[in-house]
XYZ file of C-alpha atoms in Angstrom:
294
model
C -31.027 15.463 10.406
C -29.101 13.159 8.048
C -30.491 9.655 7.749
C -27.376 7.504 8.092
C -29.115 4.456 6.666
C -29.931 6.395 3.486
C -26.377 7.682 3.259
C -25.066 4.161 3.689
C -27.365 2.868 0.946
C -26.248 5.568 -1.495
C -22.577 4.907 -0.775
C -22.996 1.156 -1.155
C -24.712 1.634 -4.503
C -21.950 4.000 -5.593
C -19.379 1.427 -4.536
C -21.146 -1.269 -6.529
C -21.129 0.976 -9.607
C -17.405 1.646 -9.188
C -16.719 -2.063 -8.824
C -18.699 -2.809 -11.980
C -16.738 -0.156 -13.866
C -13.505 -1.650 -12.511
C -14.463 -5.032 -13.938
C -15.055 -3.487 -17.404
C -11.820 -1.537 -17.476
C -9.846 -0.981 -20.684
C -6.128 -0.211 -20.362
C -4.239 2.060 -22.714
C -0.567 2.438 -21.646
C 2.266 0.346 -23.094
C 2.836 -2.856 -21.140
C 6.419 -2.151 -20.192
C 8.558 -0.890 -17.362
C 10.106 2.511 -18.009
C 13.242 3.671 -16.224
C 12.299 6.748 -14.212
C 15.536 6.956 -12.236
C 18.806 5.002 -12.521
C 18.067 1.517 -11.202
C 14.344 2.284 -10.719
C 11.700 1.306 -13.282
C 7.934 1.840 -13.212
C 5.002 0.314 -15.053
C 2.270 2.914 -14.542
C -0.876 1.163 -15.667
C -3.942 3.245 -16.500
C -7.404 1.843 -15.930
C -10.024 3.410 -18.174
C -13.151 3.455 -16.023
C -15.476 4.434 -18.889
C -17.573 7.396 -17.724
C -15.363 8.008 -14.691
C -11.870 9.485 -14.494
C -9.082 6.981 -15.227
C -7.095 5.448 -12.387
C -3.316 5.021 -12.385
C -1.841 1.981 -10.639
C 1.942 1.632 -10.526
C 4.298 -1.259 -9.896
C 8.079 -0.936 -9.770
C 11.251 -2.838 -10.511
C 14.425 -2.035 -8.579
C 17.785 -3.263 -9.883
C 19.537 -3.875 -6.574
C 22.779 -4.978 -8.245
C 23.651 -5.865 -11.838
C 21.027 -8.333 -13.194
C 19.287 -8.709 -9.800
C 15.769 -7.318 -9.572
C 13.115 -6.624 -6.943
C 9.448 -6.188 -7.843
C 7.475 -3.762 -5.670
C 3.731 -4.553 -5.654
C 1.794 -6.599 -8.196
C -1.059 -4.529 -9.570
C -4.795 -5.149 -9.857
C -6.788 -8.390 -10.323
C -7.560 -7.419 -13.933
C -6.363 -10.149 -16.296
C -5.113 -7.482 -18.696
C -3.116 -5.861 -15.926
C -1.726 -9.218 -14.821
C -0.609 -9.953 -18.385
C 0.933 -6.484 -18.653
C 3.018 -7.062 -15.522
C 4.218 -10.495 -16.629
C 5.053 -9.216 -20.133
C 6.824 -6.240 -18.586
C 8.899 -8.512 -16.357
C 9.868 -10.732 -19.283
C 10.831 -7.735 -21.417
C 12.933 -6.072 -18.703
C 14.533 -9.249 -17.357
C 15.478 -10.226 -20.888
C 18.946 -11.701 -20.496
C 19.851 -15.110 -19.107
C 21.630 -13.380 -16.207
C 18.609 -11.325 -15.128
C 16.955 -12.739 -12.006
C 13.869 -11.683 -10.064
C 15.039 -12.047 -6.463
C 12.200 -10.700 -4.316
C 8.693 -9.246 -4.339
C 8.005 -6.439 -1.873
C 4.385 -5.709 -0.993
C 3.556 -2.221 0.294
C 0.178 -3.479 1.581
C -2.278 -6.230 0.739
C -5.107 -4.322 -0.953
C -6.117 -6.127 -4.134
C -4.913 -3.315 -6.411
C -1.389 -4.002 -5.095
C -1.435 -7.823 -5.053
C -3.585 -8.694 -8.079
C -0.879 -10.467 -10.100
C 1.027 -11.815 -7.104
C -0.150 -15.381 -7.587
C 0.856 -15.368 -11.254
C 4.256 -13.871 -10.419
C 4.911 -16.527 -7.768
C 3.874 -19.284 -10.182
C 6.125 -17.897 -12.909
C 9.085 -17.377 -10.565
C 8.889 -20.324 -8.112
C 12.068 -19.426 -6.206
C 11.015 -15.878 -5.385
C 9.992 -14.898 -1.870
C 7.618 -12.146 -0.773
C 8.281 -9.576 1.953
C 5.757 -7.380 3.741
C 5.589 -5.578 7.072
C 4.880 -7.747 10.094
C 1.648 -5.806 10.751
C 0.391 -6.666 7.262
C 1.148 -10.394 7.402
C -2.350 -11.420 8.555
C -3.935 -9.660 5.575
C -1.479 -11.016 3.006
C -1.685 -14.595 4.276
C -5.487 -14.546 4.377
C -5.780 -14.718 8.154
C -7.709 -11.465 8.542
C -9.983 -9.227 6.483
C -9.777 -5.444 6.194
C -13.516 -5.519 6.821
C -12.657 -6.538 10.406
C -10.994 -3.174 11.023
C -12.763 -0.385 12.854
C -12.020 2.791 10.931
C -11.915 6.356 12.192
C -14.131 7.630 9.359
C -17.675 6.900 8.223
C -16.761 6.305 4.568
C -14.402 3.451 5.378
C -16.738 1.854 7.899
C -19.507 1.732 5.288
C -17.532 0.774 2.186
C -15.402 -1.853 3.939
C -18.392 -4.179 3.557
C -17.632 -4.337 -0.162
C -13.968 -5.202 0.341
C -12.659 -8.682 -0.420
C -11.281 -10.588 2.558
C -7.731 -9.578 1.666
C -6.326 -10.904 -1.594
C -6.745 -14.053 -3.624
C -3.152 -15.276 -3.278
C -2.705 -16.134 0.410
C 1.084 -16.283 0.363
C 2.312 -19.438 2.121
C 4.517 -18.906 5.177
C 7.393 -20.737 3.474
C 7.641 -17.913 0.926
C 6.944 -14.987 3.245
C 9.538 -12.722 4.866
C 8.702 -10.016 7.389
C 9.925 -6.442 7.619
C 9.986 -5.589 11.314
C 9.759 -2.383 13.286
C 9.363 1.215 12.192
C 12.155 1.202 9.609
C 15.196 -0.661 8.404
C 17.171 -1.843 5.422
C 15.384 -4.377 3.202
C 18.575 -6.463 3.190
C 17.974 -7.126 6.902
C 15.391 -9.817 6.064
C 18.199 -11.988 4.658
C 21.033 -13.582 6.576
C 23.205 -13.005 3.530
C 22.323 -11.645 0.093
C 25.213 -10.369 -2.006
C 22.707 -9.226 -4.644
C 21.180 -6.705 -2.215
C 23.825 -4.449 -0.643
C 22.901 -2.317 2.335
C 21.995 1.236 1.463
C 20.053 0.460 -1.717
C 16.518 0.104 -0.385
C 15.058 1.071 2.994
C 11.573 0.406 4.316
C 9.562 2.807 6.469
C 6.283 1.911 8.165
C 3.502 4.285 7.052
C 0.355 2.925 8.748
C -3.113 4.374 8.440
C -4.257 3.369 4.980
C -3.747 -0.167 6.294
C -2.164 -1.254 9.600
C 1.047 -2.503 8.002
C 1.589 -0.355 4.938
C 5.238 0.420 4.153
C 7.006 2.868 1.880
C 10.334 2.064 0.238
C 13.187 4.557 -0.068
C 15.575 4.057 -2.983
C 18.561 5.802 -1.441
C 20.805 6.045 -4.532
C 18.248 8.285 -6.276
C 16.389 9.821 -3.311
C 13.133 8.266 -4.538
C 10.320 7.209 -2.196
C 7.798 4.597 -3.318
C 5.057 5.943 -1.067
C 2.315 3.371 -1.771
C -1.058 4.927 -0.804
C 0.250 7.338 1.820
C -0.330 10.012 -0.811
C -2.338 10.052 -4.031
C -1.160 12.105 -7.003
C -4.368 12.186 -9.014
C -7.442 14.263 -8.264
C -8.787 14.813 -4.772
C -12.190 14.501 -6.458
C -11.362 11.212 -8.199
C -13.196 9.405 -9.820
C -15.225 12.424 -10.865
C -12.300 14.617 -11.940
C -9.029 14.147 -13.835
C -7.167 17.117 -12.343
C -3.779 16.355 -10.785
C -3.322 17.079 -7.091
C -1.196 15.800 -4.234
C -3.824 14.646 -1.804
C -4.791 12.352 1.045
C -5.426 8.703 0.305
C -9.131 8.223 -0.367
C -11.064 7.829 2.922
C -13.229 5.067 1.434
C -10.178 2.799 1.491
C -8.181 4.203 4.438
C -8.918 2.762 7.867
C -7.325 5.521 9.944
C -6.996 8.955 8.373
C -5.276 10.482 11.397
C -2.533 7.878 11.143
C -2.288 8.530 7.391
C -1.617 12.206 8.129
C 1.088 11.246 10.616
C 2.696 8.944 8.041
C 2.616 11.751 5.478
C 4.450 14.019 7.889
C 7.092 11.371 8.485
C 7.728 10.828 4.775
C 7.795 14.572 4.090
C 10.858 14.985 6.313
C 12.689 11.791 5.331
C 16.330 12.880 4.858
C 17.667 12.665 1.334
C 14.275 12.568 -0.390
C 14.099 14.185 -3.829
C 10.936 12.689 -5.328
C 7.922 10.863 -3.914
C 6.143 8.370 -6.152
C 2.656 7.360 -4.954
C 1.140 4.154 -6.294
C -1.684 6.170 -7.853
C 0.219 8.843 -9.757
C -1.003 10.668 -12.862
C 2.353 12.436 -13.221
C 6.039 11.603 -12.782
C 6.023 11.730 -9.015
C 5.951 14.797 -6.771
C 8.963 16.767 -5.594
C 9.940 16.636 -1.941
C 9.286 20.386 -1.782
C 5.737 20.026 -3.128
C 4.981 17.244 -0.666
C 6.268 19.312 2.269
C 4.095 22.222 1.176
C 1.044 19.936 1.018
C 1.702 18.476 4.456
C 2.263 21.887 6.011
C -0.809 23.498 4.424
């Protein structure tokens, strides 16, 4: 019979090792946003975890209208990653007319909000939007460790998780995306820089209670956050590239994740799905459907 206490001890030690490697990371991609589709740019940062397989962590810029930009997610807490994001923003928003209008947060895990505080300090007029079910984690009112997961890995490793993130976005700068889906422009009474039909949000809970994906309708591109992972299903011990389930260590409800995957796989108009952890240039809608149906 398996001794659960021993298993828990081994997993906690493994988590501590991973965290230590994370702290000693060395990046090697260029610190710039690259246009991957018209109006959609990605900075796909690679964390070199020494003896372990590298991890890819993406953030995006969406040009919602000429010279108006939306940042999606804010990377890891690594100072090098934070600097890369800020340098990338300055390089892309290079003209006097370029304006960062909004930051969208897919979910409040620290590898998606690491530079959020620096971004808000650098751009004091910018607001942040997240799903209403994620507000308590982004504002610091609740910890992911308080969640009761549907899998043993999460329930053990959640003890190593930070409370939420280090930014704690004030309510005066926070906007809420409500319901199962909608147009991002709905959070504003009027915003001529964000026409309807450019960017939709779709709730994809499971990895966290309020995770959202964003659908860039003009190009059929889905920013899928951690609903899918496009690295190795054996990460961090392998560098093969697979479409796979978000890692159970960090996903509170795997059954809900699977349901969210099914919903994204049949989203009308989808051509490419871009996970946040993507070792390639996204995955085709066909490949994602095949994975979900397997």
